[in-house]
Amino acid sequence: MDIAPHGAFIVAGTSSGFVLLFDLSNPCDQRDGLLIGQIRARGMHTNLILTVKFSEDGRFVFAGVSKGSSEIMLAIDLGRVLVDWDPKACLPPRGVGHDAIQQLQLKNLITFNFSDAKLRGFGAVARLDDVDSATSFKSKLRSSARYRLACGRGIKNVHIWHFTAGYLQEDDLVAVSDRQMHGKWEYVCDVASNGNTITHIEFRNGGSELLSKSAGMSLRLW
């Protein structure tokens, strides 16, 4: 599980492959969470080891598995729902139930999936292009976002990927809601760790440095 940067939401990954979102401002209405994505099990491994992470800007939830599925990675865009989260803005209008608001929000979700053996064992994400906190919500939606992913938990090598999301249309006359979103997955490189099984991966310093920990070995800084 992971908590959003603004602290208002928690995302959890289950052994059945569900990606669940919990709204901490309405804990009583969110006991079971909102289903925002799923990675389906394949073959003999029916209990998935699912890792979920919020990006630093709160726009994406990334979910990945180590084994047991042909669908390895999800990038769930929450940009139209959570980027400018405000407790007051989340209050439903009079006469409209909170569940109805949630369903309207979920219609704005966009999910990108990708399958590649080198995406196994997802462990960390860092945004490469910083977003000014004062930037307007509309501007954030227009701009592309680029993320660095680190995979390799449960195996020997660390694999680095880049994921870029943005709109194909740049014409200001085209409404943001009508623009076509695209996602691009790029494999960058891999590095051998100092052990046979990587247990922990994490970025620091804006994604320019990587920490890895292998079973029975010390930390290594890349």
Short mmCIF file of C-alpha atoms in Angstrom, two decimals:
data_model
loop_
_atom_site.label_atom_id
_atom_site.label_comp_id
_atom_site.label_asym_id
_atom_site.label_seq_id
_atom_site.Cartn_x
_atom_site.Cartn_y
_atom_site.Cartn_z
CA MET A 1 0.00 0.00 0.00
CA ASP A 2 1.00 3.63 -0.44
CA ILE A 3 -0.31 7.05 0.63
CA ALA A 4 -0.86 10.01 -1.71
CA PRO A 5 1.54 12.99 -1.34
CA HIS A 6 -1.31 15.21 -0.05
CA GLY A 7 -2.28 12.54 2.48
CA ALA A 8 -5.93 12.31 1.42
CA PHE A 9 -5.89 8.90 -0.25
CA ILE A 10 -4.40 5.46 0.25
CA VAL A 11 -3.94 2.93 -2.53
CA ALA A 12 -3.68 -0.78 -1.80
CA GLY A 13 -2.78 -3.76 -3.96
CA THR A 14 -4.27 -7.16 -3.14
CA SER A 15 -3.14 -10.72 -3.83
CA SER A 16 -6.12 -11.06 -6.19
CA GLY A 17 -4.71 -8.25 -8.35
CA PHE A 18 -7.15 -5.51 -7.29
CA VAL A 19 -5.92 -1.91 -7.04
CA LEU A 20 -8.11 -0.21 -4.41
CA LEU A 21 -8.34 3.50 -3.60
CA PHE A 22 -9.40 4.64 -0.10
CA ASP A 23 -10.60 8.19 0.59
CA LEU A 24 -9.42 9.15 4.08
CA SER A 25 -11.85 12.08 4.22
CA ASN A 26 -14.77 9.60 4.15
CA PRO A 27 -13.50 6.50 5.99
CA CYS A 28 -16.95 5.18 6.87
CA ASP A 29 -18.04 5.19 3.21
CA GLN A 30 -14.77 3.64 2.04
CA ARG A 31 -14.45 0.45 4.06
CA ASP A 32 -13.97 -1.67 0.92
CA GLY A 33 -12.23 0.93 -1.20
CA LEU A 34 -12.89 1.92 -4.82
CA LEU A 35 -11.68 -0.49 -7.49
CA ILE A 36 -9.55 1.58 -9.90
CA GLY A 37 -7.65 -1.22 -11.64
CA GLN A 38 -6.90 -4.94 -11.77
CA ILE A 39 -4.09 -7.19 -12.92
CA ARG A 40 -5.50 -10.64 -13.60
CA ALA A 41 -3.62 -13.77 -12.58
CA ARG A 42 -2.47 -16.24 -15.22
CA GLY A 43 -1.13 -19.76 -14.93
CA MET A 44 -0.36 -21.51 -11.65
CA HIS A 45 0.38 -18.35 -9.63
CA THR A 46 -3.06 -17.22 -8.51
CA ASN A 47 -1.87 -15.20 -5.50
CA LEU A 48 -0.14 -12.15 -6.95
CA ILE A 49 2.54 -10.07 -5.26
CA LEU A 50 1.29 -6.62 -6.23
CA THR A 51 3.24 -3.42 -5.55
CA VAL A 52 1.46 -0.04 -5.80
CA LYS A 53 2.99 3.44 -5.68
CA PHE A 54 1.71 7.01 -5.99
CA SER A 55 3.84 9.29 -8.12
CA GLU A 56 5.30 12.32 -6.33
CA ASP A 57 2.84 14.67 -8.04
CA GLY A 58 -0.15 12.53 -7.04
CA ARG A 59 -1.24 12.17 -10.65
CA PHE A 60 -0.50 8.47 -11.25
CA VAL A 61 -0.85 5.22 -9.39
CA PHE A 62 1.60 2.63 -10.72
CA ALA A 63 0.94 -1.06 -10.04
CA GLY A 64 3.17 -3.99 -10.94
CA VAL A 65 3.60 -7.69 -10.22
CA SER A 66 6.60 -9.97 -9.79
CA LYS A 67 5.05 -13.06 -11.39
CA GLY A 68 1.78 -14.77 -12.14
CA SER A 69 0.35 -12.52 -14.85
CA SER A 70 0.88 -11.73 -18.52
CA GLU A 71 -0.16 -8.14 -17.74
CA ILE A 72 2.86 -6.80 -15.84
CA MET A 73 2.30 -3.07 -15.27
CA LEU A 74 -0.51 -0.54 -14.90
CA ALA A 75 -0.26 3.26 -14.92
CA ILE A 76 -3.57 4.72 -13.68
CA ASP A 77 -4.00 8.43 -14.40
CA LEU A 78 -5.85 10.22 -11.59
CA GLY A 79 -5.00 13.67 -12.94
CA ARG A 80 -8.58 14.81 -13.43
CA VAL A 81 -9.58 13.55 -9.98
CA LEU A 82 -6.83 14.02 -7.42
CA VAL A 83 -4.15 16.46 -8.58
CA ASP A 84 -5.73 19.52 -6.96
CA TRP A 85 -7.51 17.63 -4.18
CA ASP A 86 -9.25 19.89 -1.69
CA PRO A 87 -11.44 18.59 1.19
CA LYS A 88 -14.01 21.35 0.62
CA ALA A 89 -14.11 20.67 -3.11
CA CYS A 90 -14.85 16.99 -2.44
CA LEU A 91 -18.10 17.70 -0.63
CA PRO A 92 -21.02 16.47 -2.79
CA PRO A 93 -23.73 18.97 -3.80
CA ARG A 94 -26.97 18.96 -1.83
CA GLY A 95 -29.16 16.03 -2.86
CA VAL A 96 -26.30 14.12 -4.52
CA GLY A 97 -24.90 11.10 -2.73
CA HIS A 98 -21.17 10.67 -2.20
CA ASP A 99 -21.24 7.38 -4.12
CA ALA A 100 -22.59 9.16 -7.20
CA ILE A 101 -19.75 11.68 -7.07
CA GLN A 102 -17.22 8.86 -6.81
CA GLN A 103 -18.64 7.11 -9.85
CA LEU A 104 -18.43 10.34 -11.85
CA GLN A 105 -14.81 10.72 -10.78
CA LEU A 106 -13.94 7.16 -11.76
CA LYS A 107 -15.20 7.80 -15.29
CA ASN A 108 -12.29 10.22 -15.67
CA LEU A 109 -9.67 7.56 -14.96
CA ILE A 110 -7.35 6.57 -17.81
CA THR A 111 -5.31 3.38 -17.51
CA PHE A 112 -2.23 2.40 -19.51
CA ASN A 113 -0.94 -1.16 -19.36
CA PHE A 114 2.23 -2.75 -20.66
CA SER A 115 3.75 -6.22 -20.58
CA ASP A 116 7.47 -6.91 -20.66
CA ALA A 117 9.56 -9.33 -18.61
CA LYS A 118 11.86 -6.47 -17.57
CA LEU A 119 8.94 -4.72 -15.84
CA ARG A 120 8.68 -7.52 -13.27
CA GLY A 121 9.18 -6.62 -9.65
CA PHE A 122 8.15 -2.94 -9.81
CA GLY A 123 9.46 -1.10 -6.77
CA ALA A 124 9.86 2.68 -7.18
CA VAL A 125 8.84 5.71 -9.24
CA ALA A 126 10.14 9.29 -9.53
CA ARG A 127 8.86 12.18 -11.63
CA LEU A 128 11.59 13.62 -13.82
CA ASP A 129 10.02 16.95 -14.81
CA ASP A 130 9.16 18.98 -11.74
CA VAL A 131 5.74 20.61 -11.53
CA ASP A 132 5.43 23.94 -9.75
CA SER A 133 2.86 23.66 -6.97
CA ALA A 134 1.43 27.01 -8.10
CA THR A 135 0.74 25.68 -11.61
CA SER A 136 -2.97 25.67 -12.40
CA PHE A 137 -4.93 22.45 -12.70
CA LYS A 138 -5.67 23.11 -16.38
CA SER A 139 -1.98 23.67 -17.15
CA LYS A 140 -1.04 20.42 -15.41
CA LEU A 141 -3.44 18.51 -17.62
CA ARG A 142 -2.01 20.08 -20.77
CA SER A 143 1.60 19.33 -20.00
CA SER A 144 3.22 15.96 -20.48
CA ALA A 145 4.54 14.11 -17.46
CA ARG A 146 7.61 11.86 -17.45
CA TYR A 147 8.41 9.27 -14.82
CA ARG A 148 11.35 6.99 -14.06
CA LEU A 149 10.48 3.48 -12.86
CA ALA A 150 12.72 0.95 -11.11
CA CYS A 151 11.87 -2.75 -11.32
CA GLY A 152 13.60 -5.92 -10.19
CA ARG A 153 12.25 -6.85 -6.75
CA GLY A 154 12.47 -10.60 -6.34
CA ILE A 155 15.10 -11.00 -9.08
CA LYS A 156 18.77 -10.13 -9.50
CA ASN A 157 18.98 -7.12 -11.81
CA VAL A 158 17.51 -3.62 -11.49
CA HIS A 159 15.68 -2.53 -14.65
CA ILE A 160 15.10 1.17 -15.32
CA TRP A 161 12.16 2.38 -17.41
CA HIS A 162 10.72 5.73 -18.47
CA PHE A 163 6.98 6.31 -18.80
CA THR A 164 5.66 9.45 -20.51
CA ALA A 165 2.02 10.56 -20.58
CA GLY A 166 0.56 13.52 -22.41
CA TYR A 167 -2.04 14.80 -24.84
CA LEU A 168 -1.60 14.42 -28.58
CA GLN A 169 -3.50 17.64 -29.39
CA GLU A 170 -1.81 20.89 -28.38
CA ASP A 171 -4.38 23.23 -29.93
CA ASP A 172 -5.76 25.53 -27.24
CA LEU A 173 -9.09 25.55 -29.10
CA VAL A 174 -9.57 21.83 -28.38
CA ALA A 175 -11.15 21.20 -25.00
CA VAL A 176 -8.93 19.31 -22.56
CA SER A 177 -11.64 16.68 -22.11
CA ASP A 178 -11.63 16.00 -25.89
CA ARG A 179 -7.90 15.54 -26.26
CA GLN A 180 -6.47 12.10 -26.76
CA MET A 181 -4.12 10.95 -24.00
CA HIS A 182 -1.18 8.76 -24.92
CA GLY A 183 1.33 6.80 -22.87
CA LYS A 184 4.82 5.70 -23.91
CA TRP A 185 6.93 3.05 -22.18
CA GLU A 186 10.70 3.12 -22.78
CA TYR A 187 13.25 0.62 -21.48
CA VAL A 188 16.42 2.46 -20.43
CA CYS A 189 18.98 0.08 -18.92
CA ASP A 190 19.64 -2.61 -16.33
CA VAL A 191 22.32 -2.98 -13.65
CA ALA A 192 23.40 -6.07 -11.74
CA SER A 193 22.78 -5.87 -8.01
CA ASN A 194 25.03 -7.18 -5.24
CA GLY A 195 22.94 -10.27 -4.55
CA ASN A 196 20.62 -12.85 -6.05
CA THR A 197 17.31 -11.46 -4.77
CA ILE A 198 16.51 -7.75 -4.57
CA THR A 199 14.27 -6.99 -1.59
CA HIS A 200 14.06 -3.18 -1.67
CA ILE A 201 14.33 -0.49 -4.36
CA GLU A 202 13.87 3.25 -3.89
CA PHE A 203 14.73 6.49 -5.71
CA ARG A 204 16.11 9.62 -4.12
CA ASN A 205 17.38 13.02 -5.23
CA GLY A 206 14.69 13.46 -7.89
CA GLY A 207 15.26 10.07 -9.47
CA SER A 208 18.96 10.64 -10.19
CA GLU A 209 20.03 8.18 -7.48
CA LEU A 210 18.79 4.67 -6.73
CA LEU A 211 19.03 2.63 -3.55
CA SER A 212 18.86 -1.17 -3.76
CA LYS A 213 18.98 -3.84 -1.07
CA SER A 214 19.53 -7.52 -1.79
CA ALA A 215 18.84 -10.42 0.55
CA GLY A 216 21.76 -10.91 2.94
CA MET A 217 23.65 -7.96 1.46
CA SER A 218 24.19 -4.30 2.28
CA LEU A 219 22.54 -1.32 0.66
CA ARG A 220 23.94 -0.15 -2.64
CA LEU A 221 23.63 3.40 -4.00
CA TRP A 222 23.51 3.87 -7.76
#
